[in-house]
Amino acid sequence: MKTGRNQKCPCGSGKKYKKCCLPKEEAGVSNGDNTGSGRQKLRNAENEVVSMLLDYAEERLGEQGLIEAVSEFFLWQEEEPDEEYYSAMMEAFSQWFVFDWDAIELVEDVDDTAEHEEEIGQELELPEKSIAILFLEEHAQRLDDFQKKFILEACGQPYSYFQVVDVEPGESLTLKDLILNRKIKVEEQQASGQDLKGAILYTKVITLEGTSIMLGPFPMVVPAEYQGNLIDFRQELIKETGEITPADIREFDYELRKVLVDIYFHVRRGPMPEMQNTDGEPMVPTKLVYELECTPKEAFRALKTLAKGEKEADLLSDADYDKDGGLERVSFPWLKKGNKKHPGWDKTVMGDIEIDKDRMSVEVNSEKRARTIAGEIKKRLKNKAVYKYKEFTSMEEMSEYMQGEQFGEVSGMSQDNFLQMPEVMQKIEEMAKDHWESWLDTSLPALDGMTPRQAVKDPVGKEKLEGLLLDFEASEQRNQDENELTRKFSPDVKKLRQMLGM
């Protein structure tokens, strides 16, 4: 007769079948037969050992022990964590609870662990008394040699922040430990199928018999842009401890987990409030470019009343003229009377208009103002001002604009037709080239104010730069289905590396 999952295990252990022999049978191994691939062997041992340790913790420490551990795991927060966060964290809690939590204050009759380390033939700096070590002291006879090694390795390795630097889908992940500054390849099937390149994981990595796996990863993927913050945290630890060891990291278990939780809730809160202009509109620096099929003087006469309250002579005071006295170049503000948001203001500067021979440009700081001025120009100059393109302050803004409804409203044409214009494509290519060349000499907050050329000469700066380039590569892979415009603005990471001598 088949044994039910919740029935007593037929082996006589007194436990439920699902917590005793069922996991081993489902994995195709018996209690002491850890055969198969290295990854599967480790996972089998994990299932067996963690199940035993959780049962032992319940018997040994009771409800009070669990309450204390949960409280510490959630950083003694006064407020109850929300249900979604709590549920997501509990699987990681079980691994941390049995291998990392120090239970010595709740246990009086404990023995020395040294004999067990000697028995296994390993020299590891272990936590004082984790659940796993207590179990090893009291019930070593219930474990086979591989399970004993598994416990010592799981207790000996600390949690750390690992950045995914390479992915072999369905096979493995190559991780860089941002705290211990090492690389390691872990055998993973499910996680390696995710879009993780560049992301940062908080987990521990254990290695036995030449195979490494992640153990107890926290269910939070830290965005790549936080890499620099974590490297800074590591440098602070180095100042305090000198060369960092796994034992040092365990001493800062609280601080490391708090950094993770702070990042998690910062990401969930979303971006900072957007900047607004004086009319309360989102700040989007925008420049519209026109080709004039009339003289600069005609264009000025048609648009000069946009400078509400200003005299014509004042607007022309800094103008440039040709040798015959004809107007060539003039700049003047687009003004409106008053301001709804600031009642005490007499006028509001809406933008700046520049007429330069057969070219005219208008600079404003919001999409709404761009649409408004485009309408005024069309009404006042009709076909004498031909809209050419919009200049952008960033690649991101250009991509968003081209994909938004406001593009058609301002330009009067489809994106496809816009991109077919030779002068537009030439401008896009020039902008992309100029952007990435100037990026090499741009002071970047992610590099602590250094430029990429400066960062590559500094050990910590170079490490942060590597993370930045890795994020570029990951973004390019994620954006393979994006439109042609977005792809043209993607960085050529290989070329950037060559230009930086990396």
PDB file of N, CA, C and O in Angstrom, residues 145-185:
ATOM      1  N   ASP A 145      28.643  10.897   5.756  1.00  0.00           N
ATOM      2  CA  ASP A 145      29.800  11.784   5.671  1.00  0.00           C
ATOM      3  C   ASP A 145      29.532  13.005   4.803  1.00  0.00           C
ATOM      4  O   ASP A 145      29.965  14.118   5.128  1.00  0.00           O
ATOM      5  N   PHE A 146      28.823  12.825   3.701  1.00  0.00           N
ATOM      6  CA  PHE A 146      28.566  13.951   2.812  1.00  0.00           C
ATOM      7  C   PHE A 146      27.648  14.969   3.484  1.00  0.00           C
ATOM      8  O   PHE A 146      27.833  16.180   3.333  1.00  0.00           O
ATOM      9  N   GLN A 147      26.657  14.496   4.240  1.00  0.00           N
ATOM     10  CA  GLN A 147      25.760  15.410   4.939  1.00  0.00           C
ATOM     11  C   GLN A 147      26.511  16.211   6.004  1.00  0.00           C
ATOM     12  O   GLN A 147      26.237  17.394   6.215  1.00  0.00           O
ATOM     13  N   LYS A 148      27.471  15.564   6.671  1.00  0.00           N
ATOM     14  CA  LYS A 148      28.287  16.278   7.660  1.00  0.00           C
ATOM     15  C   LYS A 148      29.116  17.369   6.976  1.00  0.00           C
ATOM     16  O   LYS A 148      29.215  18.499   7.463  1.00  0.00           O
ATOM     17  N   LYS A 149      29.709  17.009   5.850  1.00  0.00           N
ATOM     18  CA  LYS A 149      30.489  17.997   5.106  1.00  0.00           C
ATOM     19  C   LYS A 149      29.585  19.141   4.645  1.00  0.00           C
ATOM     20  O   LYS A 149      29.990  20.313   4.656  1.00  0.00           O
ATOM     21  N   PHE A 150      28.386  18.791   4.223  1.00  0.00           N
ATOM     22  CA  PHE A 150      27.441  19.811   3.757  1.00  0.00           C
ATOM     23  C   PHE A 150      27.153  20.809   4.872  1.00  0.00           C
ATOM     24  O   PHE A 150      27.158  22.028   4.659  1.00  0.00           O
ATOM     25  N   ILE A 151      26.901  20.319   6.090  1.00  0.00           N
ATOM     26  CA  ILE A 151      26.592  21.197   7.216  1.00  0.00           C
ATOM     27  C   ILE A 151      27.764  22.123   7.523  1.00  0.00           C
ATOM     28  O   ILE A 151      27.591  23.339   7.707  1.00  0.00           O
ATOM     29  N   LEU A 152      28.967  21.570   7.570  1.00  0.00           N
ATOM     30  CA  LEU A 152      30.126  22.402   7.884  1.00  0.00           C
ATOM     31  C   LEU A 152      30.390  23.452   6.814  1.00  0.00           C
ATOM     32  O   LEU A 152      30.751  24.598   7.119  1.00  0.00           O
ATOM     33  N   GLU A 153      30.194  23.081   5.556  1.00  0.00           N
ATOM     34  CA  GLU A 153      30.387  24.046   4.470  1.00  0.00           C
ATOM     35  C   GLU A 153      29.301  25.123   4.501  1.00  0.00           C
ATOM     36  O   GLU A 153      29.578  26.314   4.332  1.00  0.00           O
ATOM     37  N   ALA A 154      28.046  24.714   4.746  1.00  0.00           N
ATOM     38  CA  ALA A 154      26.944  25.676   4.792  1.00  0.00           C
ATOM     39  C   ALA A 154      27.109  26.648   5.951  1.00  0.00           C
ATOM     40  O   ALA A 154      26.777  27.830   5.840  1.00  0.00           O
ATOM     41  N   CYS A 155      27.643  26.156   7.082  1.00  0.00           N
ATOM     42  CA  CYS A 155      27.863  27.038   8.228  1.00  0.00           C
ATOM     43  C   CYS A 155      29.123  27.894   8.048  1.00  0.00           C
ATOM     44  O   CYS A 155      29.211  28.997   8.579  1.00  0.00           O
ATOM     45  N   GLY A 156      30.076  27.384   7.312  1.00  0.00           N
ATOM     46  CA  GLY A 156      31.336  28.091   7.148  1.00  0.00           C
ATOM     47  C   GLY A 156      31.306  29.202   6.128  1.00  0.00           C
ATOM     48  O   GLY A 156      32.123  30.126   6.174  1.00  0.00           O
ATOM     49  N   GLN A 157      30.367  29.140   5.181  1.00  0.00           N
ATOM     50  CA  GLN A 157      30.280  30.174   4.137  1.00  0.00           C
ATOM     51  C   GLN A 157      29.254  31.236   4.525  1.00  0.00           C
ATOM     52  O   GLN A 157      28.151  30.911   4.933  1.00  0.00           O
ATOM     53  N   PRO A 158      29.599  32.509   4.397  1.00  0.00           N
ATOM     54  CA  PRO A 158      28.675  33.578   4.777  1.00  0.00           C
ATOM     55  C   PRO A 158      27.785  34.003   3.605  1.00  0.00           C
ATOM     56  O   PRO A 158      28.080  33.721   2.446  1.00  0.00           O
ATOM     57  N   TYR A 159      26.723  34.686   3.938  1.00  0.00           N
ATOM     58  CA  TYR A 159      25.947  35.377   2.908  1.00  0.00           C
ATOM     59  C   TYR A 159      26.769  36.541   2.377  1.00  0.00           C
ATOM     60  O   TYR A 159      27.533  37.169   3.110  1.00  0.00           O
ATOM     61  N   SER A 160      26.607  36.837   1.093  1.00  0.00           N
ATOM     62  CA  SER A 160      27.291  37.973   0.497  1.00  0.00           C
ATOM     63  C   SER A 160      26.492  38.461  -0.704  1.00  0.00           C
ATOM     64  O   SER A 160      25.479  37.854  -1.089  1.00  0.00           O
ATOM     65  N   TYR A 161      26.951  39.555  -1.293  1.00  0.00           N
ATOM     66  CA  TYR A 161      26.319  40.104  -2.493  1.00  0.00           C
ATOM     67  C   TYR A 161      27.082  39.634  -3.717  1.00  0.00           C
ATOM     68  O   TYR A 161      28.279  39.891  -3.847  1.00  0.00           O
ATOM     69  N   PHE A 162      26.388  38.961  -4.614  1.00  0.00           N
ATOM     70  CA  PHE A 162      26.999  38.417  -5.821  1.00  0.00           C
ATOM     71  C   PHE A 162      26.360  39.050  -7.054  1.00  0.00           C
ATOM     72  O   PHE A 162      25.129  39.024  -7.201  1.00  0.00           O
ATOM     73  N   GLN A 163      27.188  39.581  -7.935  1.00  0.00           N
ATOM     74  CA  GLN A 163      26.683  40.125  -9.198  1.00  0.00           C
ATOM     75  C   GLN A 163      26.821  39.071 -10.292  1.00  0.00           C
ATOM     76  O   GLN A 163      27.861  38.421 -10.420  1.00  0.00           O
ATOM     77  N   VAL A 164      25.753  38.892 -11.069  1.00  0.00           N
ATOM     78  CA  VAL A 164      25.764  37.905 -12.154  1.00  0.00           C
ATOM     79  C   VAL A 164      26.529  38.505 -13.331  1.00  0.00           C
ATOM     80  O   VAL A 164      26.065  39.463 -13.951  1.00  0.00           O
ATOM     81  N   VAL A 165      27.690  37.934 -13.641  1.00  0.00           N
ATOM     82  CA  VAL A 165      28.507  38.487 -14.725  1.00  0.00           C
ATOM     83  C   VAL A 165      28.382  37.671 -16.009  1.00  0.00           C
ATOM     84  O   VAL A 165      28.761  38.144 -17.086  1.00  0.00           O
ATOM     85  N   ASP A 166      27.851  36.458 -15.915  1.00  0.00           N
ATOM     86  CA  ASP A 166      27.644  35.654 -17.125  1.00  0.00           C
ATOM     87  C   ASP A 166      26.572  34.614 -16.846  1.00  0.00           C
ATOM     88  O   ASP A 166      26.393  34.175 -15.704  1.00  0.00           O
ATOM     89  N   VAL A 167      25.860  34.243 -17.905  1.00  0.00           N
ATOM     90  CA  VAL A 167      24.753  33.288 -17.775  1.00  0.00           C
ATOM     91  C   VAL A 167      24.851  32.240 -18.869  1.00  0.00           C
ATOM     92  O   VAL A 167      25.012  32.584 -20.040  1.00  0.00           O
ATOM     93  N   GLU A 168      24.778  30.986 -18.487  1.00  0.00           N
ATOM     94  CA  GLU A 168      24.605  29.887 -19.430  1.00  0.00           C
ATOM     95  C   GLU A 168      23.211  29.343 -19.189  1.00  0.00           C
ATOM     96  O   GLU A 168      22.995  28.599 -18.229  1.00  0.00           O
ATOM     97  N   PRO A 169      22.221  29.738 -20.007  1.00  0.00           N
ATOM     98  CA  PRO A 169      20.819  29.389 -19.749  1.00  0.00           C
ATOM     99  C   PRO A 169      20.617  27.905 -19.474  1.00  0.00           C
ATOM    100  O   PRO A 169      21.071  27.046 -20.222  1.00  0.00           O
ATOM    101  N   GLY A 170      19.936  27.635 -18.360  1.00  0.00           N
ATOM    102  CA  GLY A 170      19.630  26.265 -17.988  1.00  0.00           C
ATOM    103  C   GLY A 170      20.793  25.498 -17.423  1.00  0.00           C
ATOM    104  O   GLY A 170      20.658  24.320 -17.070  1.00  0.00           O
ATOM    105  N   GLU A 171      21.960  26.151 -17.288  1.00  0.00           N
ATOM    106  CA  GLU A 171      23.158  25.434 -16.838  1.00  0.00           C
ATOM    107  C   GLU A 171      23.813  26.087 -15.619  1.00  0.00           C
ATOM    108  O   GLU A 171      23.946  25.470 -14.573  1.00  0.00           O
ATOM    109  N   SER A 172      24.245  27.336 -15.770  1.00  0.00           N
ATOM    110  CA  SER A 172      25.053  27.921 -14.704  1.00  0.00           C
ATOM    111  C   SER A 172      25.034  29.441 -14.730  1.00  0.00           C
ATOM    112  O   SER A 172      24.612  30.066 -15.702  1.00  0.00           O
ATOM    113  N   LEU A 173      25.510  30.016 -13.623  1.00  0.00           N
ATOM    114  CA  LEU A 173      25.711  31.453 -13.495  1.00  0.00           C
ATOM    115  C   LEU A 173      27.150  31.678 -13.046  1.00  0.00           C
ATOM    116  O   LEU A 173      27.662  30.944 -12.195  1.00  0.00           O
ATOM    117  N   THR A 174      27.802  32.676 -13.611  1.00  0.00           N
ATOM    118  CA  THR A 174      29.104  33.092 -13.098  1.00  0.00           C
ATOM    119  C   THR A 174      28.869  34.325 -12.245  1.00  0.00           C
ATOM    120  O   THR A 174      28.302  35.317 -12.715  1.00  0.00           O
ATOM    121  N   LEU A 175      29.267  34.250 -10.982  1.00  0.00           N
ATOM    122  CA  LEU A 175      28.996  35.296 -10.016  1.00  0.00           C
ATOM    123  C   LEU A 175      30.276  35.972  -9.567  1.00  0.00           C
ATOM    124  O   LEU A 175      31.321  35.323  -9.429  1.00  0.00           O
ATOM    125  N   LYS A 176      30.176  37.267  -9.316  1.00  0.00           N
ATOM    126  CA  LYS A 176      31.279  37.980  -8.688  1.00  0.00           C
ATOM    127  C   LYS A 176      30.846  38.405  -7.298  1.00  0.00           C
ATOM    128  O   LYS A 176      29.844  39.112  -7.127  1.00  0.00           O
ATOM    129  N   ASP A 177      31.590  37.960  -6.298  1.00  0.00           N
ATOM    130  CA  ASP A 177      31.318  38.330  -4.914  1.00  0.00           C
ATOM    131  C   ASP A 177      31.807  39.765  -4.710  1.00  0.00           C
ATOM    132  O   ASP A 177      33.007  40.031  -4.727  1.00  0.00           O
ATOM    133  N   LEU A 178      30.879  40.687  -4.532  1.00  0.00           N
ATOM    134  CA  LEU A 178      31.235  42.097  -4.418  1.00  0.00           C
ATOM    135  C   LEU A 178      31.883  42.432  -3.082  1.00  0.00           C
ATOM    136  O   LEU A 178      32.517  43.481  -2.947  1.00  0.00           O
ATOM    137  N   ILE A 179      31.737  41.556  -2.090  1.00  0.00           N
ATOM    138  CA  ILE A 179      32.332  41.810  -0.781  1.00  0.00           C
ATOM    139  C   ILE A 179      33.685  41.120  -0.649  1.00  0.00           C
ATOM    140  O   ILE A 179      34.674  41.731  -0.232  1.00  0.00           O
ATOM    141  N   LEU A 180      33.764  39.846  -1.023  1.00  0.00           N
ATOM    142  CA  LEU A 180      35.041  39.128  -0.946  1.00  0.00           C
ATOM    143  C   LEU A 180      35.866  39.272  -2.219  1.00  0.00           C
ATOM    144  O   LEU A 180      36.987  38.762  -2.300  1.00  0.00           O
ATOM    145  N   ASN A 181      35.286  39.939  -3.233  1.00  0.00           N
ATOM    146  CA  ASN A 181      36.014  40.250  -4.470  1.00  0.00           C
ATOM    147  C   ASN A 181      36.593  38.989  -5.122  1.00  0.00           C
ATOM    148  O   ASN A 181      37.795  38.887  -5.370  1.00  0.00           O
ATOM    149  N   ARG A 182      35.719  38.029  -5.415  1.00  0.00           N
ATOM    150  CA  ARG A 182      36.126  36.778  -6.051  1.00  0.00           C
ATOM    151  C   ARG A 182      35.053  36.388  -7.065  1.00  0.00           C
ATOM    152  O   ARG A 182      33.925  36.859  -6.993  1.00  0.00           O
ATOM    153  N   LYS A 183      35.403  35.523  -8.000  1.00  0.00           N
ATOM    154  CA  LYS A 183      34.442  35.010  -8.970  1.00  0.00           C
ATOM    155  C   LYS A 183      34.240  33.528  -8.738  1.00  0.00           C
ATOM    156  O   LYS A 183      35.175  32.804  -8.369  1.00  0.00           O
ATOM    157  N   ILE A 184      33.019  33.061  -8.968  1.00  0.00           N
ATOM    158  CA  ILE A 184      32.708  31.656  -8.778  1.00  0.00           C
ATOM    159  C   ILE A 184      31.566  31.267  -9.706  1.00  0.00           C
ATOM    160  O   ILE A 184      30.642  32.048  -9.940  1.00  0.00           O
ATOM    161  N   LYS A 185      31.632  30.062 -10.253  1.00  0.00           N
ATOM    162  CA  LYS A 185      30.604  29.557 -11.158  1.00  0.00           C
ATOM    163  C   LYS A 185      29.709  28.592 -10.393  1.00  0.00           C
ATOM    164  O   LYS A 185      30.201  27.638  -9.791  1.00  0.00           O
TER     165      LYS A 185
END
